[in-house]
Amino acid sequence: MGEKDRVKKVVFFSDLTKLHDALDNFNIQSFANTKVPVKLHMGELKNKYFPKPDFVKQVVDELKNVNAEPYLFDTTVAYTGLRHTKNGYLKLAKIHGFNHKKVGCDVVIDDSGAPKTIEGKDYEVADHIVKAVNIFTISHVKTHVATGMGGAIKNFGMGGVTKETKRKMHRGSRPIYQKDACTYCGVCAEVCPFSAIKVNNNSWKQNMRACFGCGVCVDVCKNNALEFVDADIQYVLACATKACVQDKNVIYFNDLNRISRSCDCDPEAGPIICPDIGYLLSDDPVAIDKASLDLIYDIKPNIFEKVNKVNPYKQIKYSEKIGLGSSAYKLINY
Ligand code: SF4
Ligand code: SF4
């Protein structure tokens, strides 16, 4: 039986006091006496929805209880802003309350990496992830303009690789322009973080070399004049995740609360588009993201695709196809 055919365990609970017992379903004791990166997106400046330090501290405490040595970890990003550099991101982490006093462990930001080959392509994985045997990851589940969903897979696929790999992945998803729908309002040019669009009177130009494929312009164009090629950023995301986690012991913790219209990289990520649901734990990134989507769609059918016109189940399908994990799961309620 292959990995994709296995029914994986996904544990659901809505009350954080159950975290300790829920973790007993996974072999957290094997994390003892090892340095454990807790992979976490600590939120873009002004974003309100990222997981908060009090909540993260509970995970850190659980890891310390089994004599593991946790530290919060994330990588720098390719676009401009505080998270672009190690020092800038560390400053932002402090602004958001991620410091030793509040979370009980160090915060490490890095942008060095080493190549791993998956399905014939190289992905530079962050050194801290390459070196780790055991990893814990906290993923805030929300929509994403390019990938349809941000959860456990995206936390590694985009967040666990170097800037150069992030750039390559985004460039594959530069938007397509539909001239007939364009009113030359110029909003896309105003929001483009890379000044890749110029709009003058009846002229719209895009500098393809400057475009990073971030999708911000697609998000703001009210006339549907810009759309994603759907260029399989979800496929490369699945491959990059596999590059990060294969042969590692990883516990995935998905936070299905404050489910926002856009991702934690977006300063204006609101509004909330689904009521709070609770928390999921698993040792399989595909099973936990599939369970997350299923729970959200039970309450708000198709909501992620309605918001971004990107089918989030594609990243599940691709991930399963390349052997990252299994979409078959059994939900255990606590
Ligand atoms: S936001 Fe849309 S309609 Fe406005 S200029 Fe850009 S592409 Fe054209
Ligand atoms: S996707 Fe749009 S907003 Fe993002 S860099 Fe390219 S042109 Fe600019």
CSV table of C-alpha atoms and ligand atoms in Angstrom, one decimal:
chain,number,residue,atom,x,y,z
A,1,MET,CA,0.0,0.0,0.0
A,2,GLY,CA,1.5,3.3,-1.0
A,3,GLU,CA,1.6,6.5,1.1
A,4,LYS,CA,-1.3,8.0,-0.8
A,5,ASP,CA,-3.6,5.0,0.0
A,6,ARG,CA,-3.1,5.2,3.8
A,7,VAL,CA,-5.8,6.6,6.0
A,8,LYS,CA,-4.1,9.1,8.2
A,9,LYS,CA,-5.1,10.3,11.6
A,10,VAL,CA,-6.2,13.9,12.0
A,11,VAL,CA,-7.2,15.0,15.5
A,12,PHE,CA,-9.8,17.8,15.9
A,13,PHE,CA,-10.4,19.8,19.0
A,14,SER,CA,-11.9,23.2,19.6
A,15,ASP,CA,-10.6,23.9,23.1
A,16,LEU,CA,-6.8,24.5,23.5
A,17,THR,CA,-6.8,22.9,26.9
A,18,LYS,CA,-7.1,19.6,25.0
A,19,LEU,CA,-3.8,20.2,23.1
A,20,HIS,CA,-1.8,18.1,25.6
A,21,ASP,CA,-4.0,15.0,25.3
A,22,ALA,CA,-4.4,15.4,21.5
A,23,LEU,CA,-0.7,15.4,21.1
A,24,ASP,CA,-0.6,11.9,22.6
A,25,ASN,CA,-1.8,10.6,19.3
A,26,PHE,CA,1.6,11.5,17.8
A,27,ASN,CA,5.0,10.5,18.9
A,28,ILE,CA,6.0,13.8,20.4
A,29,GLN,CA,8.1,12.0,23.0
A,30,SER,CA,10.6,11.1,20.2
A,31,PHE,CA,11.3,14.9,19.9
A,32,ALA,CA,13.2,14.7,23.3
A,33,ASN,CA,16.7,16.0,23.4
A,34,THR,CA,16.6,17.4,19.9
A,35,LYS,CA,16.5,21.0,18.7
A,36,VAL,CA,13.0,21.5,17.2
A,37,PRO,CA,12.3,24.3,14.8
A,38,VAL,CA,8.7,25.4,15.3
A,39,LYS,CA,7.9,26.6,11.8
A,40,LEU,CA,5.7,29.6,12.0
A,41,HIS,CA,4.6,32.6,9.8
A,42,MET,CA,4.8,35.5,12.3
A,43,GLY,CA,2.6,37.8,10.3
A,44,GLU,CA,3.2,40.8,8.0
A,45,LEU,CA,3.2,44.2,9.6
A,46,LYS,CA,-0.4,45.4,10.3
A,47,ASN,CA,-1.8,41.8,9.6
A,48,LYS,CA,-4.2,41.0,12.5
A,49,TYR,CA,-4.8,37.3,12.0
A,50,PHE,CA,-1.5,35.4,12.4
A,51,PRO,CA,-1.2,33.0,15.4
A,52,LYS,CA,-0.5,35.1,18.5
A,53,PRO,CA,2.4,34.6,21.0
A,54,ASP,CA,0.2,33.3,23.9
A,55,PHE,CA,-1.1,30.6,21.7
A,56,VAL,CA,2.3,29.7,20.3
A,57,LYS,CA,3.7,29.5,23.9
A,58,GLN,CA,1.4,26.6,24.6
A,59,VAL,CA,3.0,24.6,21.8
A,60,VAL,CA,6.5,25.6,23.0
A,61,ASP,CA,5.6,24.5,26.6
A,62,GLU,CA,4.4,21.1,25.3
A,63,LEU,CA,7.7,20.6,23.5
A,64,LYS,CA,9.7,21.6,26.5
A,65,ASN,CA,7.6,19.2,28.6
A,66,VAL,CA,9.0,16.3,26.6
A,67,ASN,CA,12.6,17.7,26.9
A,68,ALA,CA,12.7,19.0,23.4
A,69,GLU,CA,14.6,22.2,22.6
A,70,PRO,CA,12.1,24.3,20.6
A,71,TYR,CA,12.8,27.6,18.8
A,72,LEU,CA,10.5,29.6,16.5
A,73,PHE,CA,11.7,29.6,13.0
A,74,ASP,CA,10.9,31.3,9.7
A,75,THR,CA,12.6,32.4,6.5
A,76,THR,CA,12.9,35.8,4.9
A,77,VAL,CA,10.6,36.7,2.0
A,78,ALA,CA,11.4,37.9,-1.6
A,79,TYR,CA,9.3,41.0,-1.6
A,80,THR,CA,10.1,44.3,0.1
A,81,GLY,CA,9.2,45.1,3.7
A,82,LEU,CA,10.5,44.2,7.1
A,83,ARG,CA,10.4,40.4,6.4
A,84,HIS,CA,12.8,40.8,3.5
A,85,THR,CA,15.9,40.7,5.8
A,86,LYS,CA,16.8,38.7,8.8
A,87,ASN,CA,17.1,41.8,11.0
A,88,GLY,CA,13.9,43.3,9.7
A,89,TYR,CA,12.0,40.1,10.3
A,90,LEU,CA,13.4,39.8,13.8
A,91,LYS,CA,12.3,43.4,14.5
A,92,LEU,CA,8.8,42.6,13.2
A,93,ALA,CA,8.7,39.4,15.3
A,94,LYS,CA,9.4,41.6,18.4
A,95,ILE,CA,6.7,44.0,17.4
A,96,HIS,CA,4.3,41.1,17.2
A,97,GLY,CA,5.3,39.9,20.6
A,98,PHE,CA,7.5,36.9,19.6
A,99,ASN,CA,10.3,37.1,22.1
A,100,HIS,CA,11.8,34.7,24.6
A,101,LYS,CA,9.9,36.2,27.5
A,102,LYS,CA,6.5,35.8,25.8
A,103,VAL,CA,7.0,32.5,24.0
A,104,GLY,CA,9.6,30.8,26.2
A,105,CYS,CA,12.1,30.2,23.4
A,106,ASP,CA,14.4,31.9,20.9
A,107,VAL,CA,13.2,33.2,17.6
A,108,VAL,CA,15.4,32.4,14.6
A,109,ILE,CA,15.1,33.9,11.1
A,110,ASP,CA,17.4,32.7,8.3
A,111,ASP,CA,17.7,32.8,4.6
A,112,SER,CA,20.5,30.3,3.9
A,113,GLY,CA,19.6,27.0,2.2
A,114,ALA,CA,20.7,23.9,0.4
A,115,PRO,CA,19.2,22.4,-2.8
A,116,LYS,CA,17.0,19.3,-2.7
A,117,THR,CA,15.8,17.7,-5.9
A,118,ILE,CA,12.1,16.8,-6.2
A,119,GLU,CA,10.5,15.6,-9.4
A,120,GLY,CA,13.6,16.7,-11.4
A,121,LYS,CA,13.7,20.3,-10.1
A,122,ASP,CA,15.9,21.9,-7.4
A,123,TYR,CA,14.3,23.6,-4.4
A,124,GLU,CA,16.6,25.4,-1.9
A,125,VAL,CA,15.4,24.3,1.6
A,126,ALA,CA,16.3,26.5,4.6
A,127,ASP,CA,19.3,25.1,6.4
A,128,HIS,CA,17.5,24.9,9.7
A,129,ILE,CA,14.9,22.6,8.2
A,130,VAL,CA,17.6,20.6,6.4
A,131,LYS,CA,19.4,20.0,9.6
A,132,ALA,CA,16.4,19.2,11.8
A,133,VAL,CA,15.3,15.6,12.4
A,134,ASN,CA,12.1,16.7,14.2
A,135,ILE,CA,10.0,19.7,13.2
A,136,PHE,CA,6.8,21.1,14.6
A,137,THR,CA,4.7,23.5,12.5
A,138,ILE,CA,1.9,25.8,13.3
A,139,SER,CA,-0.1,26.9,10.2
A,140,HIS,CA,-2.9,29.5,10.2
A,141,VAL,CA,-5.5,28.4,7.7
A,142,LYS,CA,-6.8,31.0,5.4
A,143,THR,CA,-7.2,31.7,1.6
A,144,HIS,CA,-4.4,32.7,-0.7
A,145,VAL,CA,-4.7,34.6,-3.9
A,146,ALA,CA,-2.3,32.4,-5.8
A,147,THR,CA,-2.5,29.0,-4.2
A,148,GLY,CA,-6.2,29.0,-3.1
A,149,MET,CA,-5.3,28.1,0.4
A,150,GLY,CA,-2.6,28.6,3.0
A,151,GLY,CA,-2.2,25.8,5.4
A,152,ALA,CA,0.5,23.2,6.3
A,153,ILE,CA,1.6,22.6,2.7
A,154,LYS,CA,2.1,26.3,2.0
A,155,ASN,CA,3.8,26.9,5.3
A,156,PHE,CA,6.6,24.7,4.1
A,157,GLY,CA,6.3,25.0,0.3
A,158,MET,CA,6.7,28.8,0.4
A,159,GLY,CA,7.8,29.4,3.9
A,160,GLY,CA,10.5,26.7,4.2
A,161,VAL,CA,12.6,27.7,1.2
A,162,THR,CA,15.1,30.4,0.4
A,163,LYS,CA,14.2,33.7,-1.3
A,164,GLU,CA,15.6,32.6,-4.6
A,165,THR,CA,13.3,29.5,-4.7
A,166,LYS,CA,10.4,31.7,-3.6
A,167,ARG,CA,11.2,34.0,-6.5
A,168,LYS,CA,11.3,31.2,-9.0
A,169,MET,CA,8.0,29.8,-7.7
A,170,HIS,CA,6.2,33.1,-7.9
A,171,ARG,CA,7.5,34.0,-11.3
A,172,GLY,CA,5.8,30.9,-12.7
A,173,SER,CA,2.5,32.5,-11.8
A,174,ARG,CA,2.6,36.0,-13.3
A,175,PRO,CA,-0.9,37.2,-14.2
A,176,ILE,CA,-2.4,37.3,-17.6
A,177,TYR,CA,-3.8,40.7,-18.8
A,178,GLN,CA,-7.2,40.9,-20.6
A,179,LYS,CA,-7.2,44.1,-22.5
A,180,ASP,CA,-10.9,44.2,-23.3
A,181,ALA,CA,-11.8,44.2,-19.6
A,182,CYS,CA,-9.4,46.9,-18.6
A,183,THR,CA,-10.7,50.4,-17.8
A,184,TYR,CA,-7.2,51.8,-17.2
A,185,CYS,CA,-8.1,52.8,-13.7
A,186,GLY,CA,-4.5,52.3,-12.6
A,187,VAL,CA,-5.3,50.6,-9.3
A,188,CYS,CA,-3.1,47.6,-10.2
A,189,ALA,CA,-0.1,49.9,-10.8
A,190,GLU,CA,-0.6,51.7,-7.5
A,191,VAL,CA,-0.5,48.5,-5.5
A,192,CYS,CA,2.2,46.6,-7.3
A,193,PRO,CA,5.1,46.2,-4.8
A,194,PHE,CA,7.6,45.8,-7.6
A,195,SER,CA,6.4,48.8,-9.8
A,196,ALA,CA,6.0,46.2,-12.6
A,197,ILE,CA,2.8,47.9,-14.1
A,198,LYS,CA,2.5,51.3,-15.7
A,199,VAL,CA,-0.9,52.7,-16.7
A,200,ASN,CA,-1.2,55.9,-18.7
A,201,ASN,CA,-4.4,57.0,-20.4
A,202,ASN,CA,-5.3,54.1,-22.6
A,203,SER,CA,-2.1,52.2,-22.2
A,204,TRP,CA,-1.3,49.3,-19.8
A,205,LYS,CA,2.2,47.9,-19.6
A,206,GLN,CA,3.8,45.2,-17.5
A,207,ASN,CA,7.5,44.7,-17.0
A,208,MET,CA,7.7,40.9,-16.9
A,209,ARG,CA,11.2,41.0,-15.6
A,210,ALA,CA,10.1,43.0,-12.6
A,211,CYS,CA,6.9,41.0,-11.9
A,212,PHE,CA,7.2,38.7,-9.0
A,213,GLY,CA,3.9,36.9,-9.5
A,214,CYS,CA,2.6,38.0,-6.1
A,215,GLY,CA,-0.9,38.3,-7.3
A,216,VAL,CA,-1.7,41.6,-5.5
A,217,CYS,CA,-2.8,43.2,-8.8
A,218,VAL,CA,-5.1,40.3,-9.5
A,219,ASP,CA,-6.7,40.7,-6.1
A,220,VAL,CA,-7.5,44.4,-6.6
A,221,CYS,CA,-8.6,44.5,-10.2
A,222,LYS,CA,-12.4,44.8,-9.9
A,223,ASN,CA,-12.9,44.3,-13.7
A,224,ASN,CA,-11.4,40.9,-13.9
A,225,ALA,CA,-8.8,42.2,-16.4
A,226,LEU,CA,-6.1,40.3,-14.6
A,227,GLU,CA,-6.1,36.6,-13.9
A,228,PHE,CA,-3.7,33.9,-12.9
A,229,VAL,CA,-2.4,31.5,-15.4
A,230,ASP,CA,-3.0,28.9,-12.7
A,231,ALA,CA,0.5,28.0,-13.6
A,232,ASP,CA,0.8,25.2,-11.3
A,233,ILE,CA,2.3,27.2,-8.5
A,234,GLN,CA,0.3,24.6,-6.5
A,235,TYR,CA,2.4,21.9,-8.1
A,236,VAL,CA,5.7,23.5,-7.3
A,237,LEU,CA,4.4,24.3,-3.8
A,238,ALA,CA,3.7,20.6,-3.3
A,239,CYS,CA,7.2,19.7,-4.6
A,240,ALA,CA,8.9,22.3,-2.4
A,241,THR,CA,7.0,21.0,0.6
A,242,LYS,CA,8.2,17.5,-0.1
A,243,ALA,CA,11.8,18.9,-0.4
A,244,CYS,CA,11.4,20.3,3.1
A,245,VAL,CA,9.7,17.5,5.0
A,246,GLN,CA,10.7,14.2,3.4
A,247,ASP,CA,12.4,11.9,5.8
A,248,LYS,CA,11.6,14.2,8.8
A,249,ASN,CA,9.4,13.6,11.8
A,250,VAL,CA,6.9,16.5,11.5
A,251,ILE,CA,3.9,17.3,13.6
A,252,TYR,CA,1.5,19.6,11.8
A,253,PHE,CA,-0.8,21.9,13.8
A,254,ASN,CA,-3.5,23.8,11.8
A,255,ASP,CA,-5.2,26.8,13.4
A,256,LEU,CA,-8.7,27.1,11.8
A,257,ASN,CA,-9.7,30.4,13.5
A,258,ARG,CA,-9.7,33.9,12.2
A,259,ILE,CA,-10.1,32.5,8.7
A,260,SER,CA,-9.4,35.5,6.6
A,261,ARG,CA,-10.0,36.6,3.0
A,262,SER,CA,-6.3,36.9,2.3
A,263,CYS,CA,-3.0,35.5,3.7
A,264,ASP,CA,-0.9,36.5,6.7
A,265,CYS,CA,1.5,38.2,4.3
A,266,ASP,CA,-1.2,40.7,3.5
A,267,PRO,CA,-1.5,43.8,5.8
A,268,GLU,CA,-5.2,44.1,4.8
A,269,ALA,CA,-6.1,40.4,5.0
A,270,GLY,CA,-9.7,40.8,6.2
A,271,PRO,CA,-12.5,40.3,6.5
A,272,ILE,CA,-13.1,37.0,8.2
A,273,ILE,CA,-14.9,34.7,5.8
A,274,CYS,CA,-15.8,31.7,7.9
A,275,PRO,CA,-16.6,31.3,11.6
A,276,ASP,CA,-13.9,29.9,13.9
A,277,ILE,CA,-13.7,26.1,13.8
A,278,GLY,CA,-10.9,24.9,16.1
A,279,TYR,CA,-7.6,23.1,15.7
A,280,LEU,CA,-6.2,20.1,13.9
A,281,LEU,CA,-3.2,18.0,14.5
A,282,SER,CA,-1.6,15.3,12.2
A,283,ASP,CA,1.6,13.9,11.1
A,284,ASP,CA,0.6,14.2,7.4
A,285,PRO,CA,0.5,17.6,5.7
A,286,VAL,CA,-1.9,16.4,3.0
A,287,ALA,CA,-4.4,14.8,5.3
A,288,ILE,CA,-4.5,17.9,7.6
A,289,ASP,CA,-4.9,20.4,4.8
A,290,LYS,CA,-7.6,18.2,3.2
A,291,ALA,CA,-9.4,17.9,6.6
A,292,SER,CA,-9.1,21.7,7.1
A,293,LEU,CA,-10.7,22.4,3.7
A,294,ASP,CA,-13.4,19.9,4.2
A,295,LEU,CA,-14.3,21.4,7.6
A,296,ILE,CA,-14.4,24.9,6.2
A,297,TYR,CA,-16.4,23.9,3.2
A,298,ASP,CA,-18.9,22.1,5.4
A,299,ILE,CA,-19.8,25.5,6.9
A,300,LYS,CA,-19.1,27.8,3.9
A,301,PRO,CA,-19.3,25.7,0.7
A,302,ASN,CA,-16.6,26.5,-1.8
A,303,ILE,CA,-15.7,29.8,0.0
A,304,PHE,CA,-12.0,29.8,-0.8
A,305,GLU,CA,-12.6,29.3,-4.5
A,306,LYS,CA,-15.3,31.9,-4.5
A,307,VAL,CA,-12.9,34.4,-3.0
A,308,ASN,CA,-9.9,33.7,-5.2
A,309,LYS,CA,-11.1,31.7,-8.2
A,310,VAL,CA,-8.4,29.2,-7.5
A,311,ASN,CA,-9.3,25.6,-6.6
A,312,PRO,CA,-7.4,24.9,-3.3
A,313,TYR,CA,-7.9,21.2,-3.7
A,314,LYS,CA,-5.4,21.2,-6.5
A,315,GLN,CA,-2.5,21.5,-4.0
A,316,ILE,CA,-4.0,18.4,-2.2
A,317,LYS,CA,-4.2,16.5,-5.5
A,318,TYR,CA,-0.7,17.4,-6.6
A,319,SER,CA,0.8,16.7,-3.1
A,320,GLU,CA,-0.8,13.3,-3.1
A,321,LYS,CA,0.4,12.6,-6.6
A,322,ILE,CA,4.1,13.2,-5.8
A,323,GLY,CA,3.9,11.1,-2.6
A,324,LEU,CA,3.9,13.9,0.0
A,325,GLY,CA,1.1,12.3,1.9
A,326,SER,CA,-2.4,11.0,1.8
A,327,SER,CA,-5.7,12.8,1.4
A,328,ALA,CA,-7.5,9.9,3.1
A,329,TYR,CA,-8.0,10.7,6.7
A,330,LYS,CA,-9.9,9.7,9.8
A,331,LEU,CA,-11.1,12.6,12.0
A,332,ILE,CA,-10.7,11.9,15.7
A,333,ASN,CA,-12.7,14.3,17.9
A,334,TYR,CA,-11.4,15.4,21.3
B,1,SF4,S1,-6.8,47.4,-12.0
B,1,SF4,FE1,-7.6,46.2,-13.7
B,1,SF4,S2,-8.9,47.6,-14.8
B,1,SF4,FE2,-7.6,48.8,-13.5
B,1,SF4,S3,-5.8,49.3,-14.8
B,1,SF4,FE3,-5.3,47.5,-13.7
B,1,SF4,S4,-5.9,45.8,-15.1
B,1,SF4,FE4,-6.9,47.6,-15.8
B,2,SF4,S1,1.7,39.9,-9.8
B,2,SF4,FE1,1.0,42.0,-10.2
B,2,SF4,S2,1.3,43.1,-8.3
B,2,SF4,FE2,2.6,41.3,-8.2
B,2,SF4,S3,4.5,41.9,-9.0
B,2,SF4,FE3,3.4,41.1,-10.8
B,2,SF4,S4,2.4,42.9,-11.7
B,2,SF4,FE4,3.1,43.5,-9.6
